[in-house]
């Protein structure tokens, strides 16, 4: 069937395209996305088959209606044919009866008419009367036969039309059954795919919960370690200060050198009097150790796991990628633009081997951003139909652009 071939080819092309277009097809989230695309393809097939079935059923109804009309015409013509056959038979019987009557009765024959005529006029009248009766009987029989033959021909034509209509109805009935069977099969497949999606989502939710619990434990341990290190540094500083107070003091001359950057003039600024005056700027300071950053941003980001993706969203009702980042950092008193490419211009660059929780990680030509949480993982709002979740950096492969520390 042509429809089946079209649907099969469309399904194969769509599935191949879905698998090839998804860089995350190997990840649990990617597998769900591929399965969702498969469900979309099957749903499209179901809709196409349902539409085709509706058209076929309508055509079948029309053919059945036409067949019913033809069958009514056949029945009516059959009744008329029976009447015509009876009339033709009656006419033949009248002719036969008249011939018998003329033969057996005392009425004069043609010879009798000739011999019994009293004059030429009487002879002509008698002959015309006899001929008129015979002609009338013959015409009646001929008309009855003609009507019968016409009705018989019409009945034959109606029978042929009835057969054609019946064949058309049967053909459409077969198509209806075939499309119905295909539709049932596609619906069962759709239910199966949707069931798989539900199962995969449940599995992904459990996986995300486990990842979140692990991330929280890891972040808590890292923060506790940072607090211990800070306490140790504070104790060491206090001990050094105490030792400095008890040690004898010796004045040592210190020679300092100017380390401030050289001024640079910009000749494009105009004074109020219209004269050009130089503006003093400074060159960028040399890059030193990376700043401490905001590891607590990672812990805050974990609070919003499971929030649905909403295009342009920037609240717990729904986030997009840069909206999530901006909302998390706003809770730290830091205002970030709701735009991934603009966020990439802030802070300092971080090498991939020095990432720490709270760093912003960017992907897909700055079209996507998330918050690093350690362990090679980050929290992000992926795309429409998904939720805020944990994903590995490796899942994005060559799509990784870089990181910034705010």
PDB file of N, CA, C and O in Angstrom, residues 12-46:
ATOM      1  N   UNK A  12      11.570   6.178   9.151  1.00  0.00           N
ATOM      2  CA  UNK A  12      13.002   5.857   9.126  1.00  0.00           C
ATOM      3  C   UNK A  12      13.834   7.118   9.018  1.00  0.00           C
ATOM      4  O   UNK A  12      14.820   7.297   9.744  1.00  0.00           O
ATOM      5  N   UNK A  13      13.439   8.039   8.140  1.00  0.00           N
ATOM      6  CA  UNK A  13      14.205   9.273   7.965  1.00  0.00           C
ATOM      7  C   UNK A  13      14.184  10.109   9.230  1.00  0.00           C
ATOM      8  O   UNK A  13      15.200  10.682   9.630  1.00  0.00           O
ATOM      9  N   UNK A  14      13.027  10.195   9.867  1.00  0.00           N
ATOM     10  CA  UNK A  14      12.930  11.011  11.076  1.00  0.00           C
ATOM     11  C   UNK A  14      13.769  10.442  12.213  1.00  0.00           C
ATOM     12  O   UNK A  14      14.443  11.174  12.933  1.00  0.00           O
ATOM     13  N   UNK A  15      13.729   9.124  12.370  1.00  0.00           N
ATOM     14  CA  UNK A  15      14.496   8.512  13.445  1.00  0.00           C
ATOM     15  C   UNK A  15      15.989   8.632  13.205  1.00  0.00           C
ATOM     16  O   UNK A  15      16.770   8.909  14.124  1.00  0.00           O
ATOM     17  N   UNK A  16      16.415   8.417  11.965  1.00  0.00           N
ATOM     18  CA  UNK A  16      17.842   8.570  11.647  1.00  0.00           C
ATOM     19  C   UNK A  16      18.272  10.002  11.890  1.00  0.00           C
ATOM     20  O   UNK A  16      19.334  10.261  12.465  1.00  0.00           O
ATOM     21  N   UNK A  17      17.450  10.963  11.468  1.00  0.00           N
ATOM     22  CA  UNK A  17      17.777  12.362  11.701  1.00  0.00           C
ATOM     23  C   UNK A  17      17.855  12.688  13.178  1.00  0.00           C
ATOM     24  O   UNK A  17      18.728  13.437  13.616  1.00  0.00           O
ATOM     25  N   UNK A  18      16.933  12.119  13.953  1.00  0.00           N
ATOM     26  CA  UNK A  18      16.948  12.384  15.391  1.00  0.00           C
ATOM     27  C   UNK A  18      18.212  11.851  16.034  1.00  0.00           C
ATOM     28  O   UNK A  18      18.835  12.506  16.873  1.00  0.00           O
ATOM     29  N   UNK A  19      18.615  10.648  15.657  1.00  0.00           N
ATOM     30  CA  UNK A  19      19.814  10.058  16.240  1.00  0.00           C
ATOM     31  C   UNK A  19      21.064  10.822  15.823  1.00  0.00           C
ATOM     32  O   UNK A  19      21.968  11.048  16.633  1.00  0.00           O
ATOM     33  N   UNK A  20      21.130  11.231  14.561  1.00  0.00           N
ATOM     34  CA  UNK A  20      22.325  11.917  14.072  1.00  0.00           C
ATOM     35  C   UNK A  20      22.418  13.323  14.620  1.00  0.00           C
ATOM     36  O   UNK A  20      23.515  13.841  14.825  1.00  0.00           O
ATOM     37  N   UNK A  21      21.281  13.990  14.845  1.00  0.00           N
ATOM     38  CA  UNK A  21      21.301  15.391  15.248  1.00  0.00           C
ATOM     39  C   UNK A  21      21.548  15.576  16.731  1.00  0.00           C
ATOM     40  O   UNK A  21      21.829  16.682  17.178  1.00  0.00           O
ATOM     41  N   UNK A  22      21.438  14.537  17.527  1.00  0.00           N
ATOM     42  CA  UNK A  22      21.553  14.683  18.971  1.00  0.00           C
ATOM     43  C   UNK A  22      22.949  14.334  19.448  1.00  0.00           C
ATOM     44  O   UNK A  22      23.348  13.170  19.421  1.00  0.00           O
ATOM     45  N   UNK A  23      23.735  15.339  19.913  1.00  0.00           N
ATOM     46  CA  UNK A  23      25.072  15.048  20.427  1.00  0.00           C
ATOM     47  C   UNK A  23      25.038  14.361  21.777  1.00  0.00           C
ATOM     48  O   UNK A  23      26.046  13.834  22.242  1.00  0.00           O
ATOM     49  N   UNK A  24      23.871  14.377  22.422  1.00  0.00           N
ATOM     50  CA  UNK A  24      23.755  13.768  23.750  1.00  0.00           C
ATOM     51  C   UNK A  24      22.998  12.452  23.697  1.00  0.00           C
ATOM     52  O   UNK A  24      22.447  12.002  24.696  1.00  0.00           O
ATOM     53  N   UNK A  25      22.981  11.821  22.524  1.00  0.00           N
ATOM     54  CA  UNK A  25      22.158  10.622  22.364  1.00  0.00           C
ATOM     55  C   UNK A  25      22.589   9.501  23.289  1.00  0.00           C
ATOM     56  O   UNK A  25      21.791   8.639  23.643  1.00  0.00           O
ATOM     57  N   UNK A  26      23.861   9.480  23.686  1.00  0.00           N
ATOM     58  CA  UNK A  26      24.349   8.400  24.537  1.00  0.00           C
ATOM     59  C   UNK A  26      24.006   8.622  26.000  1.00  0.00           C
ATOM     60  O   UNK A  26      24.043   7.671  26.793  1.00  0.00           O
ATOM     61  N   UNK A  27      23.671   9.847  26.400  1.00  0.00           N
ATOM     62  CA  UNK A  27      23.354  10.134  27.796  1.00  0.00           C
ATOM     63  C   UNK A  27      21.908   9.769  28.084  1.00  0.00           C
ATOM     64  O   UNK A  27      21.087   9.667  27.179  1.00  0.00           O
ATOM     65  N   UNK A  28      21.559   9.573  29.384  1.00  0.00           N
ATOM     66  CA  UNK A  28      20.151   9.268  29.716  1.00  0.00           C
ATOM     67  C   UNK A  28      19.200  10.344  29.214  1.00  0.00           C
ATOM     68  O   UNK A  28      18.142  10.033  28.680  1.00  0.00           O
ATOM     69  N   UNK A  29      19.596  11.612  29.369  1.00  0.00           N
ATOM     70  CA  UNK A  29      18.739  12.693  28.879  1.00  0.00           C
ATOM     71  C   UNK A  29      18.610  12.633  27.365  1.00  0.00           C
ATOM     72  O   UNK A  29      17.526  12.844  26.813  1.00  0.00           O
ATOM     73  N   UNK A  30      19.741  12.323  26.681  1.00  0.00           N
ATOM     74  CA  UNK A  30      19.704  12.220  25.224  1.00  0.00           C
ATOM     75  C   UNK A  30      18.839  11.068  24.756  1.00  0.00           C
ATOM     76  O   UNK A  30      18.116  11.175  23.765  1.00  0.00           O
ATOM     77  N   UNK A  31      18.896   9.946  25.471  1.00  0.00           N
ATOM     78  CA  UNK A  31      18.073   8.794  25.106  1.00  0.00           C
ATOM     79  C   UNK A  31      16.593   9.113  25.246  1.00  0.00           C
ATOM     80  O   UNK A  31      15.770   8.706  24.417  1.00  0.00           O
ATOM     81  N   UNK A  32      16.250   9.841  26.294  1.00  0.00           N
ATOM     82  CA  UNK A  32      14.856  10.240  26.475  1.00  0.00           C
ATOM     83  C   UNK A  32      14.424  11.157  25.333  1.00  0.00           C
ATOM     84  O   UNK A  32      13.319  11.027  24.792  1.00  0.00           O
ATOM     85  N   UNK A  33      15.319  12.071  24.951  1.00  0.00           N
ATOM     86  CA  UNK A  33      14.987  13.003  23.873  1.00  0.00           C
ATOM     87  C   UNK A  33      14.782  12.263  22.564  1.00  0.00           C
ATOM     88  O   UNK A  33      13.846  12.547  21.804  1.00  0.00           O
ATOM     89  N   UNK A  34      15.655  11.288  22.282  1.00  0.00           N
ATOM     90  CA  UNK A  34      15.501  10.486  21.066  1.00  0.00           C
ATOM     91  C   UNK A  34      14.184   9.713  21.105  1.00  0.00           C
ATOM     92  O   UNK A  34      13.453   9.622  20.109  1.00  0.00           O
ATOM     93  N   UNK A  35      13.875   9.146  22.278  1.00  0.00           N
ATOM     94  CA  UNK A  35      12.621   8.388  22.415  1.00  0.00           C
ATOM     95  C   UNK A  35      11.422   9.316  22.251  1.00  0.00           C
ATOM     96  O   UNK A  35      10.389   8.917  21.673  1.00  0.00           O
ATOM     97  N   UNK A  36      11.534  10.547  22.731  1.00  0.00           N
ATOM     98  CA  UNK A  36      10.448  11.506  22.553  1.00  0.00           C
ATOM     99  C   UNK A  36      10.257  11.836  21.069  1.00  0.00           C
ATOM    100  O   UNK A  36       9.125  11.977  20.601  1.00  0.00           O
ATOM    101  N   UNK A  37      11.369  11.941  20.348  1.00  0.00           N
ATOM    102  CA  UNK A  37      11.259  12.190  18.905  1.00  0.00           C
ATOM    103  C   UNK A  37      10.606  10.995  18.210  1.00  0.00           C
ATOM    104  O   UNK A  37       9.825  11.164  17.275  1.00  0.00           O
ATOM    105  N   UNK A  38      10.954   9.821  18.664  1.00  0.00           N
ATOM    106  CA  UNK A  38      10.316   8.624  18.092  1.00  0.00           C
ATOM    107  C   UNK A  38       8.818   8.661  18.349  1.00  0.00           C
ATOM    108  O   UNK A  38       8.015   8.335  17.467  1.00  0.00           O
ATOM    109  N   UNK A  39       8.449   9.073  19.560  1.00  0.00           N
ATOM    110  CA  UNK A  39       7.019   9.172  19.883  1.00  0.00           C
ATOM    111  C   UNK A  39       6.342  10.214  18.994  1.00  0.00           C
ATOM    112  O   UNK A  39       5.207  10.014  18.551  1.00  0.00           O
ATOM    113  N   UNK A  40       7.037  11.316  18.722  1.00  0.00           N
ATOM    114  CA  UNK A  40       6.475  12.347  17.841  1.00  0.00           C
ATOM    115  C   UNK A  40       6.253  11.794  16.439  1.00  0.00           C
ATOM    116  O   UNK A  40       5.238  12.088  15.800  1.00  0.00           O
ATOM    117  N   UNK A  41       7.231  10.995  15.966  1.00  0.00           N
ATOM    118  CA  UNK A  41       7.100  10.405  14.629  1.00  0.00           C
ATOM    119  C   UNK A  41       5.904   9.455  14.591  1.00  0.00           C
ATOM    120  O   UNK A  41       5.079   9.491  13.669  1.00  0.00           O
ATOM    121  N   UNK A  42       5.798   8.602  15.595  1.00  0.00           N
ATOM    122  CA  UNK A  42       4.695   7.632  15.630  1.00  0.00           C
ATOM    123  C   UNK A  42       3.361   8.362  15.761  1.00  0.00           C
ATOM    124  O   UNK A  42       2.368   7.978  15.136  1.00  0.00           O
ATOM    125  N   UNK A  43       3.338   9.414  16.582  1.00  0.00           N
ATOM    126  CA  UNK A  43       2.104  10.190  16.728  1.00  0.00           C
ATOM    127  C   UNK A  43       1.699  10.812  15.400  1.00  0.00           C
ATOM    128  O   UNK A  43       0.512  10.840  15.039  1.00  0.00           O
ATOM    129  N   UNK A  44       2.691  11.311  14.642  1.00  0.00           N
ATOM    130  CA  UNK A  44       2.400  11.859  13.318  1.00  0.00           C
ATOM    131  C   UNK A  44       1.830  10.780  12.403  1.00  0.00           C
ATOM    132  O   UNK A  44       0.907  11.032  11.611  1.00  0.00           O
ATOM    133  N   UNK A  45       2.370   9.563  12.510  1.00  0.00           N
ATOM    134  CA  UNK A  45       1.847   8.445  11.711  1.00  0.00           C
ATOM    135  C   UNK A  45       0.412   8.128  12.115  1.00  0.00           C
ATOM    136  O   UNK A  45      -0.452   7.898  11.257  1.00  0.00           O
ATOM    137  N   UNK A  46       0.156   8.120  13.422  1.00  0.00           N
ATOM    138  CA  UNK A  46      -1.195   7.848  13.914  1.00  0.00           C
ATOM    139  C   UNK A  46      -2.166   8.892  13.372  1.00  0.00           C
ATOM    140  O   UNK A  46      -3.259   8.562  12.897  1.00  0.00           O
TER     141      UNK A  46
END
